[in-house]
XYZ file of C-alpha atoms in Angstrom:
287
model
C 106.572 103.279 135.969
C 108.702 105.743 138.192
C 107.608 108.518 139.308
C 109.978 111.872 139.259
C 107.281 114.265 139.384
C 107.538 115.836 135.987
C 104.374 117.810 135.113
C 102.092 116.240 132.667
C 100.356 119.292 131.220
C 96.749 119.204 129.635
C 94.844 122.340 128.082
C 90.807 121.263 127.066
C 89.617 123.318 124.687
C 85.748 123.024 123.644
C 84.555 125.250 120.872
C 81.114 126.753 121.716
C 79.459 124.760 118.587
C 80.404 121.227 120.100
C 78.946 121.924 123.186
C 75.799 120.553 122.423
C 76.963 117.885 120.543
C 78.594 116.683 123.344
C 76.011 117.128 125.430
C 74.113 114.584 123.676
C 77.345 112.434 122.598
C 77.722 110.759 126.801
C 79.531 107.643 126.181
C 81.474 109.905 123.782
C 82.465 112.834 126.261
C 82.184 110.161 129.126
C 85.346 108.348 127.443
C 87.143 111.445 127.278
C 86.734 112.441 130.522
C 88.343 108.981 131.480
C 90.845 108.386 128.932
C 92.871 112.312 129.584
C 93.366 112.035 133.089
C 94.612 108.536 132.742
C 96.636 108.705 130.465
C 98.251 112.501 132.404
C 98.886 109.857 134.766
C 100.037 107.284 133.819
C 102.866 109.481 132.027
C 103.191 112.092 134.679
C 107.184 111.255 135.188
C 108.124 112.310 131.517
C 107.944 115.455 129.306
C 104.321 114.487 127.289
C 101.414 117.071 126.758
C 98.155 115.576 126.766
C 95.782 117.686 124.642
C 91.807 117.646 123.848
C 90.074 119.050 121.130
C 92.667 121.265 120.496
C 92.906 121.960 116.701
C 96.319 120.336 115.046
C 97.600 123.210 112.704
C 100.058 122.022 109.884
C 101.100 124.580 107.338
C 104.235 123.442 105.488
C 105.294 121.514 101.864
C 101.843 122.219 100.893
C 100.150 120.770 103.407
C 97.257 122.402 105.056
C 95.973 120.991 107.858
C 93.464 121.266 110.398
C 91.731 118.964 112.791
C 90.767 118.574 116.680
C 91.342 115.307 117.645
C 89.734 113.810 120.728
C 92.765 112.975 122.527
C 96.517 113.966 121.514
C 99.611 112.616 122.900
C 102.555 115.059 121.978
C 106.253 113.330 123.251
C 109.427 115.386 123.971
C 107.780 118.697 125.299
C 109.974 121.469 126.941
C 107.748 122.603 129.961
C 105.988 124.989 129.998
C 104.887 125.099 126.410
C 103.345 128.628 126.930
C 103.964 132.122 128.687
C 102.154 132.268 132.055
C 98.078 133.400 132.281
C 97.736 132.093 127.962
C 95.580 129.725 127.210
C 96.294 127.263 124.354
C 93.836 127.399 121.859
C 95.834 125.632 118.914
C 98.859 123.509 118.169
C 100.537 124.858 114.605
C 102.838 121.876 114.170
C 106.546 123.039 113.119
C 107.083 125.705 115.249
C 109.571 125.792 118.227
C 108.523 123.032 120.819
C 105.327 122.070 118.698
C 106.296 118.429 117.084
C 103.073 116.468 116.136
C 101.362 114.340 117.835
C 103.051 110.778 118.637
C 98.935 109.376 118.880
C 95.644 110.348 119.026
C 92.708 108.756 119.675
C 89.052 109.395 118.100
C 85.795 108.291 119.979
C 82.948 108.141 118.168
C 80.366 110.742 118.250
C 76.741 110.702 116.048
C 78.354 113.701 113.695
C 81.663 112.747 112.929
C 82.395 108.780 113.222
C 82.357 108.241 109.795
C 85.371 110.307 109.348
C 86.964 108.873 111.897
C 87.280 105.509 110.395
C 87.618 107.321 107.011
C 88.761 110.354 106.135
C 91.115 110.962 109.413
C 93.233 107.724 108.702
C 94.800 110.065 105.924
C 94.672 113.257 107.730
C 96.898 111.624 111.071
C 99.373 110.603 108.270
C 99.853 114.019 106.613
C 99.871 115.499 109.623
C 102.909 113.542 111.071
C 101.276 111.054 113.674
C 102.802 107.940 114.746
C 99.767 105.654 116.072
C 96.446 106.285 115.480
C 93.468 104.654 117.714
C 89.599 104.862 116.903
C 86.866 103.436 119.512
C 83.275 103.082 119.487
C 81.601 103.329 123.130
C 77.862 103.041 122.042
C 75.563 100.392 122.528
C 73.976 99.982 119.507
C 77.273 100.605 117.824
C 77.788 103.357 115.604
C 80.443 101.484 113.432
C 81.802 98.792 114.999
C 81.227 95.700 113.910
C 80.859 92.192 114.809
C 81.628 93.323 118.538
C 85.063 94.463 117.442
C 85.133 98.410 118.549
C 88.464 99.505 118.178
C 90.386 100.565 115.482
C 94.255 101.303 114.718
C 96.624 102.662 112.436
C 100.176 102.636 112.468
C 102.139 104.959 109.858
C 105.635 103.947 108.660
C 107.277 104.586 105.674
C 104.145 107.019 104.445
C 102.189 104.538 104.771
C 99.037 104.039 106.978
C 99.454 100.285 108.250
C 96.201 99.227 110.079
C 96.985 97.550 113.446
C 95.127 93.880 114.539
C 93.967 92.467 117.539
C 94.972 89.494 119.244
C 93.448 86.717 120.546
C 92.114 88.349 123.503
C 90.775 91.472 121.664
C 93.146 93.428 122.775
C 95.375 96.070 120.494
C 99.336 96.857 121.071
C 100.459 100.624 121.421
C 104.299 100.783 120.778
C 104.273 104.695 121.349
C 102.686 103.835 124.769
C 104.013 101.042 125.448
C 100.520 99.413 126.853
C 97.863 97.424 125.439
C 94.550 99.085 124.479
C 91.412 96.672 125.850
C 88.178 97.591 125.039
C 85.990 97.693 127.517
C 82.030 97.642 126.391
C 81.919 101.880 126.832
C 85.723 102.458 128.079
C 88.688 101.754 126.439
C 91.107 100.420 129.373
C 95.322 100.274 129.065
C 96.928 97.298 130.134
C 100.739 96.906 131.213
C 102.721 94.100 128.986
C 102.203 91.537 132.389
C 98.152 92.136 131.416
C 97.444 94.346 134.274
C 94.940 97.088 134.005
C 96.688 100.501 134.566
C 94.794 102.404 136.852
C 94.094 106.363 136.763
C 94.910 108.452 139.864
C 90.914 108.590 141.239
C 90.897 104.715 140.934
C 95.022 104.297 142.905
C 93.583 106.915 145.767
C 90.864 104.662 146.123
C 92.447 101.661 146.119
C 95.130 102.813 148.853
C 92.394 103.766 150.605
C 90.756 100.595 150.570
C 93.949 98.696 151.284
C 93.791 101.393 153.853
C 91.020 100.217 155.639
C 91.774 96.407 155.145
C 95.011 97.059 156.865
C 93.113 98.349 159.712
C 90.428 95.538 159.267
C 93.005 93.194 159.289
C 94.576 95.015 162.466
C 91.437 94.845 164.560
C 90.972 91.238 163.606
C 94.458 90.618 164.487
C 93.860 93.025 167.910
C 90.404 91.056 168.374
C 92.331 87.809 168.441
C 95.315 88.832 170.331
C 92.314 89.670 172.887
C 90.462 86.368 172.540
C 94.055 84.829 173.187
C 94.712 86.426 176.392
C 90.794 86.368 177.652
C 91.427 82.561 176.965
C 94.807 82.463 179.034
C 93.198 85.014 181.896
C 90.464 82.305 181.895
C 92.884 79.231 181.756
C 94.994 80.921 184.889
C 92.059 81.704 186.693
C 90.952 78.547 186.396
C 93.970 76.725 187.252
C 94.368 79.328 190.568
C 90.323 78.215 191.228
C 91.723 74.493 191.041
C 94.629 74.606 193.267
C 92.572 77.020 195.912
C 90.054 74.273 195.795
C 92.810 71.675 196.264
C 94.568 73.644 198.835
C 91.020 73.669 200.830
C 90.424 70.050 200.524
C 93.357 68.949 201.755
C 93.074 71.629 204.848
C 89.721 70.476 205.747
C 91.113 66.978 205.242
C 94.107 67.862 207.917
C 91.597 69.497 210.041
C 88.706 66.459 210.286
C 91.878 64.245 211.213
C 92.847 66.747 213.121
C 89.408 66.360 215.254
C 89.000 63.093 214.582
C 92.334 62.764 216.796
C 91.841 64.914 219.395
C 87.953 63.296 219.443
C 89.657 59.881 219.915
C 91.837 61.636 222.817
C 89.342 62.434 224.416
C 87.130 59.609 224.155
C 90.087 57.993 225.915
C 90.823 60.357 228.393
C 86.890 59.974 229.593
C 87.866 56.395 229.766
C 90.618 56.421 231.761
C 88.928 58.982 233.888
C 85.795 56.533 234.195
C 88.048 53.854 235.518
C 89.678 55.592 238.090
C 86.164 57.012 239.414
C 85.446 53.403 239.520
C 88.419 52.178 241.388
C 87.828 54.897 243.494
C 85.000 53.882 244.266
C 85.777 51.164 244.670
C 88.486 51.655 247.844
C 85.575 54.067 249.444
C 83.332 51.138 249.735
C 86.315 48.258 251.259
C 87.308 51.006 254.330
């Protein structure tokens, strides 16, 4: 995905009865907590508002509707959706800039997963949604089944068309473009080459750890460069030792024949001078 810096908005809304609920609910709110900022992320470069437990007003060809869902994914938003210093408390569907949701997701909570594999299938497709995506994050499950703990709907035509998984488990989102892959408690997205997308806590830590493998990988690099030259330093000095040590052999070489010559020379010289004392000596004694 590009990135062009277009603000991903996302209001949170929790209505003072669910507090405790949640409270209780962990894996529930725990999902949550993951699943918004990733997918604010992920779609930061277009015009989508991310919503959560905001309540989905629909008031038109008889149709009265009203329900929170977990997670909302609205498309096509003209930023900012609201006057500055307002907080959004409610999404009445049909009004200027306030198309319904293109998916929403439901995690199971104690209170209301019944519903969500229920009654909401029908609700999503009166209310106008494209996708709809139901998980179960507890261990003992609260309705999956057989291991399997996602859920999906697809409406076309009026018509609520439940989505299947594939081979590996994993569940196709055509308004996302991504793969849904449930993850024991977390429900993970997946690009179409299989990668796991990751939100912007996990990417800062990962550049930071590529970070500090760069530099790891530096200092090695440094550390060898070092062991390199220490090794050449060491080779040259010992080649310099070597020829010093040559270079003083074959001076004291020069010099011992050097004495041995001039020992030899003088040897002779004592001779000679021995012989002539005796001659010498000899014409003293026949006068």
């Amino acid at each position: 995905m590009t990135t062009k810096n277009i603000e991903v908005l996302t209001h949170v809304y929790i209505d003072p009865e669910t507090v405790k609920e949640m409270s209780e609910a962990d894996e529930h709110t725990k999902l949550i907590q993951y699943l918004t900022p990733l997918l604010e992320w992920l779609y930061r470069d277009r015009n989508w508002y991310i919503l959560s437990n905001i309540k989905m007003i629909r008031r038109d060809s008889g149709i009265r509707q009203d329900i929170a869902p977990d997670i909302a994914i609205v498309k096509n938003i003209t930023l900012p959706i609201t006057p500055p210093n307002t907080t959004l408390s409610s999404w009445r569907i049909g009004q200027p800039n306030r198309p319904a949701p293109s998916v929403v997701f439901e995690v199971a909570s104690k209170a209301t997963w019944r519903n969500d594999i229920d009654q909401k299938i029908n609700e999503y497709r009166l209310l106008g949604v494209s996708e709809y995506f139901a998980y179960d994050p507890y261990t003992p499950a609260l309705w999956a089944i057989n291991g399997v703990r996602l859920r999906g709907w697809q409406y076309r035509g009026g018509q609520a068309q439940e989505l299947t998984l594939d081979a590996r488990g994993w569940m196709r989102s055509e308004e996302l473009d991504a793969w849904l892959v449930p993850d024991s408690k977390f429900l993970r997205l997946h690009n179409n080459r299989g990668r796991r997308y990751l939100s912007q806590a996990e990417e800062e830590r990962r550049a930071k750890l590529q970070e500090r493998r760069a530099g790891l990988q530096e200092l090695r690099a440094a550390e060898r460069r070092l062991d390199r030259e220490r090794q050449a330093a060491q080779a040259r000095l010992l080649a310099e030792r070597q020829t010093a040590e040559r270079q003083l052999a074959a001076e004291r070489q020069t010099a011992e024949r050097q004495l041995a010559a001039e020992r030899l020379a003088r040897q002779e010289a004592e001779r000679r001078l021995a012989e002539l004392e005796a001659k010498l000596r000899e014409l003293n004694n026949n006068l």
